[in-house]
Amino acid sequence: MKIAVEGCCHGELDKIYETIGFLENKEGVKVDLLLCCGDFQAVRNEGDMKCMAVPSKYRTMQTFYKYYSGEKKAPVLTIFIGGNHEASNHMQELPYGGWVAPNIYYLGYAGVIRYNGIRIGGLSGIFKSHDYRKGHHEFPPYNPDTLRSVYHIRNIEVFKLKQIQMPIDIFMSHDWPRGIYHYGSTGELLRKKKFLRQEVESNTLGSPAAAELLDHLQPSYWFSAHLHVKFAAVMQHPPKGNHAPRTTKFLSLDKCLPYREFLQIVEVPDRPGSSQCLEYDPEWLAIMKATNSLQRTTPHPWNPPQNNGLHERWDFSASEAAMMEVVELLSGELAIPDNFSRTVPAYDPTKPQPYASPSYNTNPQTTELCATLGLTDIYAQVGDELGRAQDSARGEDEDDEHSTGSMDEASEYPTDTSGLSNSYNPDEITIEDEWEEEKEEGKAEAKGGTDSKGVVRGDKSSDCPVGEIHTPSRMVLPEPKSEASPSHLSFPMNLPPASHSTPAPASSQPSAVREGLCDGGEAPVVRIPKRTSDETGDTGSTDKTPRIKRRNQVIYTTVEDEESEN
């Protein structure tokens, strides 16, 4: 089975599907599945845009609305997780996953599904320590804090994923598992993203929650995005019990932009006799049902139950009987129903509504799944709680202006929300930062021009004919490194000296060799022409190395309040 893996989508569905179609025609292959690793931006209309944490100048509709409205249909089954630039009110409608458009499926806050017998899991959002132990309390209209905390990973999702005992084939996270950079070409990573050096050397880059899951799940493949750079690694895990040691192939890809390595095709062995449709995973459904009572919708810190004598139950792994129970509740039908429905009007380019307010709606898919399995729709629950609180505060004289089901007053959300998304946000890499970085990289990479497909041409370092993409049939990764690698020790790492973030001029070697990823084959990477800019940063600076704004130095700080831990 051929799976296309994409990094940060940023709403560019038309370009991604066009690139896949171009590859299929050029290589004579058929892509069976597309996996997107976050920042999908499933924006349905102008109200959704106000629920997305991006600078105002990047708040554009992009192309998802065409697939939501039915104007277009995804040509390949697409599965995605959330990142830190999402239409959060839309994502919150589907806490347990669901269709956001025909043939486009969201995994929810966390989820595991099956396709052709392949188990695919994912964790949405990014890690931030001070929100990690809270419940999913956010609700539109978001304030400057909840606009961002809404996409922060919560410990309940990680706890549920750590109950999984059966092997996972593919797992997706938006940010990287902490420490994964020790198992690939760290030097090459720092040459591409020199501002990551401090976090790499201090081993603070990446999500500690994702690192826990990597250690527990040990999937065959782990795909990520977020840092807007292609990076491959192979991690060999120590054996568990009498089981043979497992190996995880890690790959992170860039965002969908010209001249960026944002798409790669991976070939995964088929499972003969498996269902050809997207299916629920019985183990995951049993875990969700068992842990339903643990879910919280308040901002108060909470710790999952542990085997410390204080909890009656701490093991929520799924027994065979529990898995059989959920199968029976589904009447033996594991195929995920094709029950997509639109819950808000789609964007109409002929009738723009720039002052539209964010909407709150329960989603029939979530309602149906909750009724079938006995789960709680936590988005509806927090909406009901806030609605009751607002009604009490407003008094009996205030009329409800949202008869269509919205719990929010339009006046509570400012028409101009640029101030919300432009405020200082130390927990993420913003789109703004990455575009400033592109200005510095653009001159070195954009000398080749493009063809009608937006494909790199004039790259003298490649053996491909001019105007073509070289896409060998398999993913190529470095040799595996043991988890006991000395690079995990606390003494300073032997890293190459700091270098300019602009890539070095192309050499005569093939690109896979230059990246240090060649082990007898070549990486099937799509490179598309990069945008350029004549801006070079601070014109008043005399420093030869342009400065790159970096706002996420504390993104993965894990210092917890000692009192709250107790």
CSV table of C-alpha atoms in Angstrom, one decimal, residues 115-450:
chain,number,residue,atom,x,y,z
A,115,TYR,CA,-7.4,1.0,7.0
A,116,ASN,CA,-6.6,-2.1,4.9
A,117,GLY,CA,-5.6,-3.8,8.2
A,118,ILE,CA,-3.1,-1.1,9.0
A,119,ARG,CA,-3.5,0.4,12.5
A,120,ILE,CA,-3.1,4.2,12.3
A,121,GLY,CA,-3.0,6.3,15.5
A,122,GLY,CA,-2.5,10.0,16.1
A,123,LEU,CA,-2.4,12.8,18.7
A,124,SER,CA,-3.5,16.3,17.8
A,125,GLY,CA,-2.1,19.6,19.1
A,126,ILE,CA,1.3,20.5,20.6
A,127,PHE,CA,2.6,20.1,24.1
A,128,LYS,CA,2.7,22.9,26.7
A,129,SER,CA,3.3,22.0,30.3
A,130,HIS,CA,1.0,24.4,32.0
A,131,ASP,CA,-2.1,23.3,30.1
A,132,TYR,CA,-1.1,19.6,30.0
A,133,ARG,CA,-3.1,18.5,33.1
A,134,LYS,CA,-6.2,20.6,32.4
A,135,GLY,CA,-9.5,19.4,30.9
A,136,HIS,CA,-10.8,20.5,27.5
A,137,HIS,CA,-12.5,23.6,28.9
A,138,GLU,CA,-12.2,25.9,25.9
A,139,PHE,CA,-15.2,27.2,24.0
A,140,PRO,CA,-15.8,29.8,21.4
A,141,PRO,CA,-15.7,32.7,21.3
A,142,TYR,CA,-12.1,32.2,22.4
A,143,ASN,CA,-10.1,34.9,24.4
A,144,PRO,CA,-6.4,35.4,23.7
A,145,ASP,CA,-5.5,32.6,26.1
A,146,THR,CA,-8.0,29.9,25.1
A,147,LEU,CA,-7.4,30.7,21.4
A,148,ARG,CA,-4.1,28.9,21.9
A,149,SER,CA,-4.7,26.6,24.9
A,150,VAL,CA,-7.4,24.9,22.9
A,151,TYR,CA,-4.8,23.1,20.8
A,152,HIS,CA,-2.5,22.1,23.6
A,153,ILE,CA,-2.3,18.4,24.3
A,154,ARG,CA,-3.9,17.1,27.5
A,155,ASN,CA,-2.7,14.3,29.7
A,156,ILE,CA,-6.0,12.4,29.5
A,157,GLU,CA,-5.4,11.8,25.7
A,158,VAL,CA,-1.9,10.6,26.4
A,159,PHE,CA,-3.2,8.4,29.3
A,160,LYS,CA,-5.7,6.8,26.9
A,161,LEU,CA,-3.1,6.1,24.3
A,162,LYS,CA,-0.8,4.5,26.8
A,163,GLN,CA,-3.5,1.9,27.5
A,164,ILE,CA,-2.9,0.5,24.1
A,165,GLN,CA,-1.3,-3.0,24.2
A,166,MET,CA,-1.6,-4.2,20.6
A,167,PRO,CA,1.0,-3.1,18.0
A,168,ILE,CA,0.6,0.2,16.1
A,169,ASP,CA,1.8,0.4,12.5
A,170,ILE,CA,1.7,4.2,12.0
A,171,PHE,CA,1.5,7.0,14.5
A,172,MET,CA,1.2,10.8,13.8
A,173,SER,CA,1.9,13.8,16.0
A,174,HIS,CA,2.3,17.4,15.1
A,175,ASP,CA,5.3,18.2,17.2
A,176,TRP,CA,8.3,15.8,17.5
A,177,PRO,CA,8.9,13.3,20.3
A,178,ARG,CA,11.6,14.8,22.5
A,179,GLY,CA,15.0,13.4,21.7
A,180,ILE,CA,14.2,11.9,18.3
A,181,TYR,CA,16.8,14.2,16.8
A,182,HIS,CA,19.5,12.1,18.3
A,183,TYR,CA,18.6,9.2,16.0
A,184,GLY,CA,19.1,10.9,12.7
A,185,SER,CA,21.5,13.4,11.1
A,186,THR,CA,21.6,16.0,13.9
A,187,GLY,CA,24.3,18.0,12.2
A,188,GLU,CA,22.2,18.3,9.0
A,189,LEU,CA,19.2,19.4,11.1
A,190,LEU,CA,21.2,22.2,12.7
A,191,ARG,CA,22.6,23.3,9.4
A,192,LYS,CA,19.0,23.7,8.1
A,193,LYS,CA,17.6,25.2,11.4
A,194,LYS,CA,20.5,26.6,13.3
A,195,PHE,CA,18.2,28.3,15.8
A,196,LEU,CA,17.3,24.8,17.2
A,197,ARG,CA,20.9,24.3,18.5
A,198,GLN,CA,20.2,25.4,22.1
A,199,GLU,CA,17.2,23.2,22.5
A,200,VAL,CA,18.9,20.2,20.9
A,201,GLU,CA,22.0,20.6,23.1
A,202,SER,CA,19.8,20.9,26.2
A,203,ASN,CA,17.5,18.1,25.0
A,204,THR,CA,14.4,20.3,25.4
A,205,LEU,CA,13.3,20.2,21.7
A,206,GLY,CA,10.2,18.2,21.2
A,207,SER,CA,7.3,16.9,23.3
A,208,PRO,CA,8.0,14.8,26.4
A,209,ALA,CA,4.4,13.5,26.1
A,210,ALA,CA,5.1,12.2,22.6
A,211,ALA,CA,8.4,10.7,23.8
A,212,GLU,CA,6.5,8.7,26.4
A,213,LEU,CA,4.1,7.5,23.7
A,214,LEU,CA,7.0,6.6,21.4
A,215,ASP,CA,8.6,4.5,24.1
A,216,HIS,CA,5.3,2.8,24.9
A,217,LEU,CA,3.8,2.3,21.5
A,218,GLN,CA,7.0,1.7,19.5
A,219,PRO,CA,5.1,2.0,16.1
A,220,SER,CA,6.7,0.9,12.9
A,221,TYR,CA,6.4,4.5,11.5
A,222,TRP,CA,6.1,7.9,13.3
A,223,PHE,CA,5.3,10.9,11.2
A,224,SER,CA,5.4,14.6,12.4
A,225,ALA,CA,5.6,18.1,11.1
A,226,HIS,CA,5.6,21.5,13.0
A,227,LEU,CA,9.2,22.5,12.7
A,228,HIS,CA,8.9,23.0,8.9
A,229,VAL,CA,11.9,20.9,8.0
A,230,LYS,CA,12.5,17.4,6.5
A,231,PHE,CA,14.2,15.1,9.0
A,232,ALA,CA,14.4,11.3,9.1
A,233,ALA,CA,15.6,9.1,11.9
A,234,VAL,CA,15.5,5.4,12.9
A,235,MET,CA,15.2,4.5,16.5
A,236,GLN,CA,15.8,0.9,17.8
A,237,HIS,CA,13.9,0.3,21.0
A,238,PRO,CA,15.2,-2.0,23.7
A,239,PRO,CA,13.4,-5.3,23.9
A,240,LYS,CA,10.3,-5.5,26.2
A,241,GLY,CA,10.2,-8.8,28.1
A,242,ASN,CA,10.6,-11.8,25.8
A,243,HIS,CA,9.6,-9.8,22.7
A,244,ALA,CA,12.1,-9.0,19.9
A,245,PRO,CA,13.3,-5.4,19.9
A,246,ARG,CA,11.2,-3.1,17.6
A,247,THR,CA,12.3,-0.3,15.3
A,248,THR,CA,10.5,3.0,14.6
A,249,LYS,CA,11.2,4.9,11.4
A,250,PHE,CA,10.6,8.6,12.0
A,251,LEU,CA,10.0,11.2,9.4
A,252,SER,CA,9.1,14.9,9.7
A,253,LEU,CA,8.2,16.9,6.6
A,254,ASP,CA,8.0,20.6,5.7
A,255,LYS,CA,4.9,22.7,5.0
A,256,CYS,CA,3.3,22.9,1.5
A,257,LEU,CA,5.3,25.7,-0.1
A,258,PRO,CA,7.3,25.9,-3.3
A,259,TYR,CA,10.8,24.4,-3.1
A,260,ARG,CA,9.9,22.7,0.2
A,261,GLU,CA,10.1,19.0,1.0
A,262,PHE,CA,6.5,18.6,2.2
A,263,LEU,CA,5.4,15.3,0.6
A,264,GLN,CA,6.8,11.8,0.6
A,265,ILE,CA,5.5,8.4,-0.5
A,266,VAL,CA,6.0,5.5,1.9
A,267,GLU,CA,5.2,1.9,0.9
A,268,VAL,CA,3.7,-0.2,3.8
A,269,PRO,CA,3.1,-3.9,3.4
A,270,ASP,CA,-0.5,-4.9,2.7
A,271,ARG,CA,-2.5,-7.1,5.0
A,272,PRO,CA,-4.2,-9.7,2.8
A,273,GLY,CA,-7.8,-10.3,3.5
A,274,SER,CA,-8.3,-7.0,5.4
A,275,SER,CA,-11.3,-4.7,4.8
A,276,GLN,CA,-10.8,-2.1,2.1
A,277,CYS,CA,-12.6,0.6,4.0
A,278,LEU,CA,-11.8,2.8,7.0
A,279,GLU,CA,-12.7,1.0,10.2
A,280,TYR,CA,-13.0,1.7,13.9
A,281,ASP,CA,-10.4,0.0,16.1
A,282,PRO,CA,-12.0,-2.2,18.7
A,283,GLU,CA,-9.2,-1.8,21.2
A,284,TRP,CA,-9.3,2.0,21.0
A,285,LEU,CA,-13.1,2.1,21.3
A,286,ALA,CA,-13.0,-0.1,24.4
A,287,ILE,CA,-10.4,2.2,25.9
A,288,MET,CA,-12.5,5.3,25.2
A,289,LYS,CA,-15.5,3.7,26.8
A,290,ALA,CA,-13.5,2.6,29.9
A,291,THR,CA,-12.0,6.1,30.4
A,292,ASN,CA,-15.1,8.1,29.7
A,293,SER,CA,-15.6,9.0,33.3
A,294,LEU,CA,-12.0,10.4,33.6
A,295,GLN,CA,-12.7,13.2,31.2
A,296,ARG,CA,-12.8,16.7,32.5
A,297,THR,CA,-14.1,20.0,31.1
A,298,THR,CA,-12.6,22.4,33.7
A,299,PRO,CA,-9.2,24.2,33.7
A,300,HIS,CA,-8.3,22.7,37.1
A,301,PRO,CA,-5.2,20.5,37.1
A,302,TRP,CA,-5.8,16.7,37.1
A,303,ASN,CA,-3.6,13.7,37.3
A,304,PRO,CA,-4.6,10.3,35.8
A,305,PRO,CA,-4.9,7.4,38.2
A,306,GLN,CA,-1.7,5.6,39.1
A,307,ASN,CA,-0.8,2.4,41.0
A,308,ASN,CA,0.0,4.3,44.2
A,309,GLY,CA,-2.7,2.9,46.5
A,310,LEU,CA,-4.9,6.0,46.1
A,311,HIS,CA,-7.0,4.7,43.2
A,312,GLU,CA,-9.4,1.8,42.9
A,313,ARG,CA,-8.5,1.4,39.2
A,314,TRP,CA,-5.5,2.6,37.3
A,315,ASP,CA,-5.3,0.0,34.4
A,316,PHE,CA,-7.7,0.9,31.7
A,317,SER,CA,-6.3,-1.4,29.0
A,318,ALA,CA,-8.9,-3.2,26.9
A,319,SER,CA,-9.7,-6.8,27.7
A,320,GLU,CA,-11.0,-9.2,25.0
A,321,ALA,CA,-14.4,-9.0,26.6
A,322,ALA,CA,-14.4,-5.2,26.5
A,323,MET,CA,-13.5,-5.3,22.8
A,324,MET,CA,-16.2,-7.8,22.1
A,325,GLU,CA,-18.7,-5.5,23.9
A,326,VAL,CA,-18.0,-2.5,21.7
A,327,VAL,CA,-18.2,-4.7,18.6
A,328,GLU,CA,-21.6,-5.8,19.7
A,329,LEU,CA,-22.7,-2.2,20.4
A,330,LEU,CA,-21.8,-1.5,16.8
A,331,SER,CA,-23.8,-4.6,15.7
A,332,GLY,CA,-20.6,-6.2,14.4
A,333,GLU,CA,-20.1,-3.4,11.9
A,334,LEU,CA,-16.7,-1.8,12.3
A,335,ALA,CA,-16.7,0.2,9.1
A,336,ILE,CA,-16.8,3.9,9.9
A,337,PRO,CA,-20.2,5.2,8.6
A,338,ASP,CA,-20.1,7.7,5.8
A,339,ASN,CA,-22.2,10.1,7.8
A,340,PHE,CA,-20.6,13.5,7.1
A,341,SER,CA,-23.0,16.4,7.4
A,342,ARG,CA,-22.4,20.1,7.2
A,343,THR,CA,-23.1,21.9,10.5
A,344,VAL,CA,-22.4,25.5,9.3
A,345,PRO,CA,-22.9,27.2,5.9
A,346,ALA,CA,-19.8,27.0,3.7
A,347,TYR,CA,-18.0,30.0,2.5
A,348,ASP,CA,-19.4,31.6,-0.6
A,349,PRO,CA,-16.9,33.7,-2.5
A,350,THR,CA,-19.8,35.7,-4.1
A,351,LYS,CA,-21.2,36.6,-0.7
A,352,PRO,CA,-18.4,37.3,1.7
A,353,GLN,CA,-19.3,37.8,5.3
A,354,PRO,CA,-16.2,39.3,7.0
A,355,TYR,CA,-18.1,40.0,10.2
A,356,ALA,CA,-19.4,36.5,10.7
A,357,SER,CA,-19.1,35.3,14.3
A,358,PRO,CA,-17.6,32.0,15.4
A,359,SER,CA,-20.3,29.3,15.7
A,360,TYR,CA,-20.9,26.5,18.2
A,361,ASN,CA,-22.7,23.4,17.0
A,362,THR,CA,-22.8,19.8,18.1
A,363,ASN,CA,-21.9,17.4,15.3
A,364,PRO,CA,-24.3,14.6,14.5
A,365,GLN,CA,-21.3,12.2,14.0
A,366,THR,CA,-20.2,12.8,17.6
A,367,THR,CA,-23.8,12.6,18.9
A,368,GLU,CA,-24.3,9.2,17.1
A,369,LEU,CA,-21.0,7.7,18.3
A,370,CYS,CA,-21.6,8.9,21.9
A,371,ALA,CA,-25.1,7.4,21.9
A,372,THR,CA,-23.9,4.1,20.5
A,373,LEU,CA,-20.9,3.7,22.9
A,374,GLY,CA,-22.2,5.6,26.0
A,375,LEU,CA,-19.6,8.4,25.7
A,376,THR,CA,-19.8,12.0,26.7
A,377,ASP,CA,-19.8,14.8,24.1
A,378,ILE,CA,-17.4,16.9,26.0
A,379,TYR,CA,-17.7,19.9,23.6
A,380,ALA,CA,-21.5,19.9,24.1
A,381,GLN,CA,-21.0,19.5,27.9
A,382,VAL,CA,-18.7,22.5,28.3
A,383,GLY,CA,-21.1,24.5,26.0
A,384,ASP,CA,-24.0,23.6,28.2
A,385,GLU,CA,-22.1,24.5,31.4
A,386,LEU,CA,-21.0,27.9,30.0
A,387,GLY,CA,-24.5,28.5,28.7
A,388,ARG,CA,-26.1,28.0,32.1
A,389,ALA,CA,-23.4,30.2,33.7
A,390,GLN,CA,-24.0,33.0,31.1
A,391,ASP,CA,-27.8,32.8,31.5
A,392,SER,CA,-27.4,33.1,35.3
A,393,ALA,CA,-25.1,36.1,34.9
A,394,ARG,CA,-27.2,37.9,32.3
A,395,GLY,CA,-30.5,37.6,34.1
A,396,GLU,CA,-33.9,36.8,32.8
A,397,ASP,CA,-34.3,40.0,30.8
A,398,GLU,CA,-31.7,39.2,28.2
A,399,ASP,CA,-32.9,37.3,25.1
A,400,ASP,CA,-31.1,34.5,23.5
A,401,GLU,CA,-30.0,35.8,20.1
A,402,HIS,CA,-28.8,32.5,18.8
A,403,SER,CA,-31.8,30.4,18.1
A,404,THR,CA,-29.9,28.1,15.8
A,405,GLY,CA,-28.1,26.5,18.7
A,406,SER,CA,-25.2,28.8,19.2
A,407,MET,CA,-24.4,29.5,22.8
A,408,ASP,CA,-22.5,32.7,22.1
A,409,GLU,CA,-23.4,36.4,21.8
A,410,ALA,CA,-22.0,38.0,18.7
A,411,SER,CA,-21.0,41.1,20.7
A,412,GLU,CA,-18.7,39.1,22.9
A,413,TYR,CA,-16.3,38.4,20.1
A,414,PRO,CA,-14.5,41.4,18.6
A,415,THR,CA,-15.0,42.0,14.9
A,416,ASP,CA,-11.3,42.7,14.4
A,417,THR,CA,-9.4,39.8,16.0
A,418,SER,CA,-6.0,40.7,14.7
A,419,GLY,CA,-5.0,41.7,18.2
A,420,LEU,CA,-5.6,38.2,19.5
A,421,SER,CA,-3.4,36.4,17.0
A,422,ASN,CA,-0.7,39.0,16.9
A,423,SER,CA,0.0,38.9,20.6
A,424,TYR,CA,3.2,37.4,21.9
A,425,ASN,CA,2.9,33.6,22.0
A,426,PRO,CA,6.0,31.8,23.4
A,427,ASP,CA,4.7,28.3,23.0
A,428,GLU,CA,4.7,27.9,19.2
A,429,ILE,CA,6.6,28.5,16.0
A,430,THR,CA,4.3,31.0,14.3
A,431,ILE,CA,3.7,31.2,10.5
A,432,GLU,CA,5.1,34.7,10.7
A,433,ASP,CA,8.5,33.4,12.0
A,434,GLU,CA,8.7,30.8,9.3
A,435,TRP,CA,8.0,33.3,6.5
A,436,GLU,CA,10.8,35.5,7.9
A,437,GLU,CA,13.1,32.5,7.7
A,438,GLU,CA,12.1,31.9,4.1
A,439,LYS,CA,13.1,35.4,3.2
A,440,GLU,CA,16.7,34.4,4.2
A,441,GLU,CA,16.6,31.0,2.6
A,442,GLY,CA,14.8,32.1,-0.6
A,443,LYS,CA,17.7,33.6,-2.5
A,444,ALA,CA,19.8,30.5,-2.2
A,445,GLU,CA,17.1,28.0,-3.3
A,446,ALA,CA,14.9,29.9,-5.8
A,447,LYS,CA,17.4,30.3,-8.6
A,448,GLY,CA,16.0,27.4,-10.7
A,449,GLY,CA,12.6,28.6,-11.9
A,450,THR,CA,9.5,26.5,-12.3
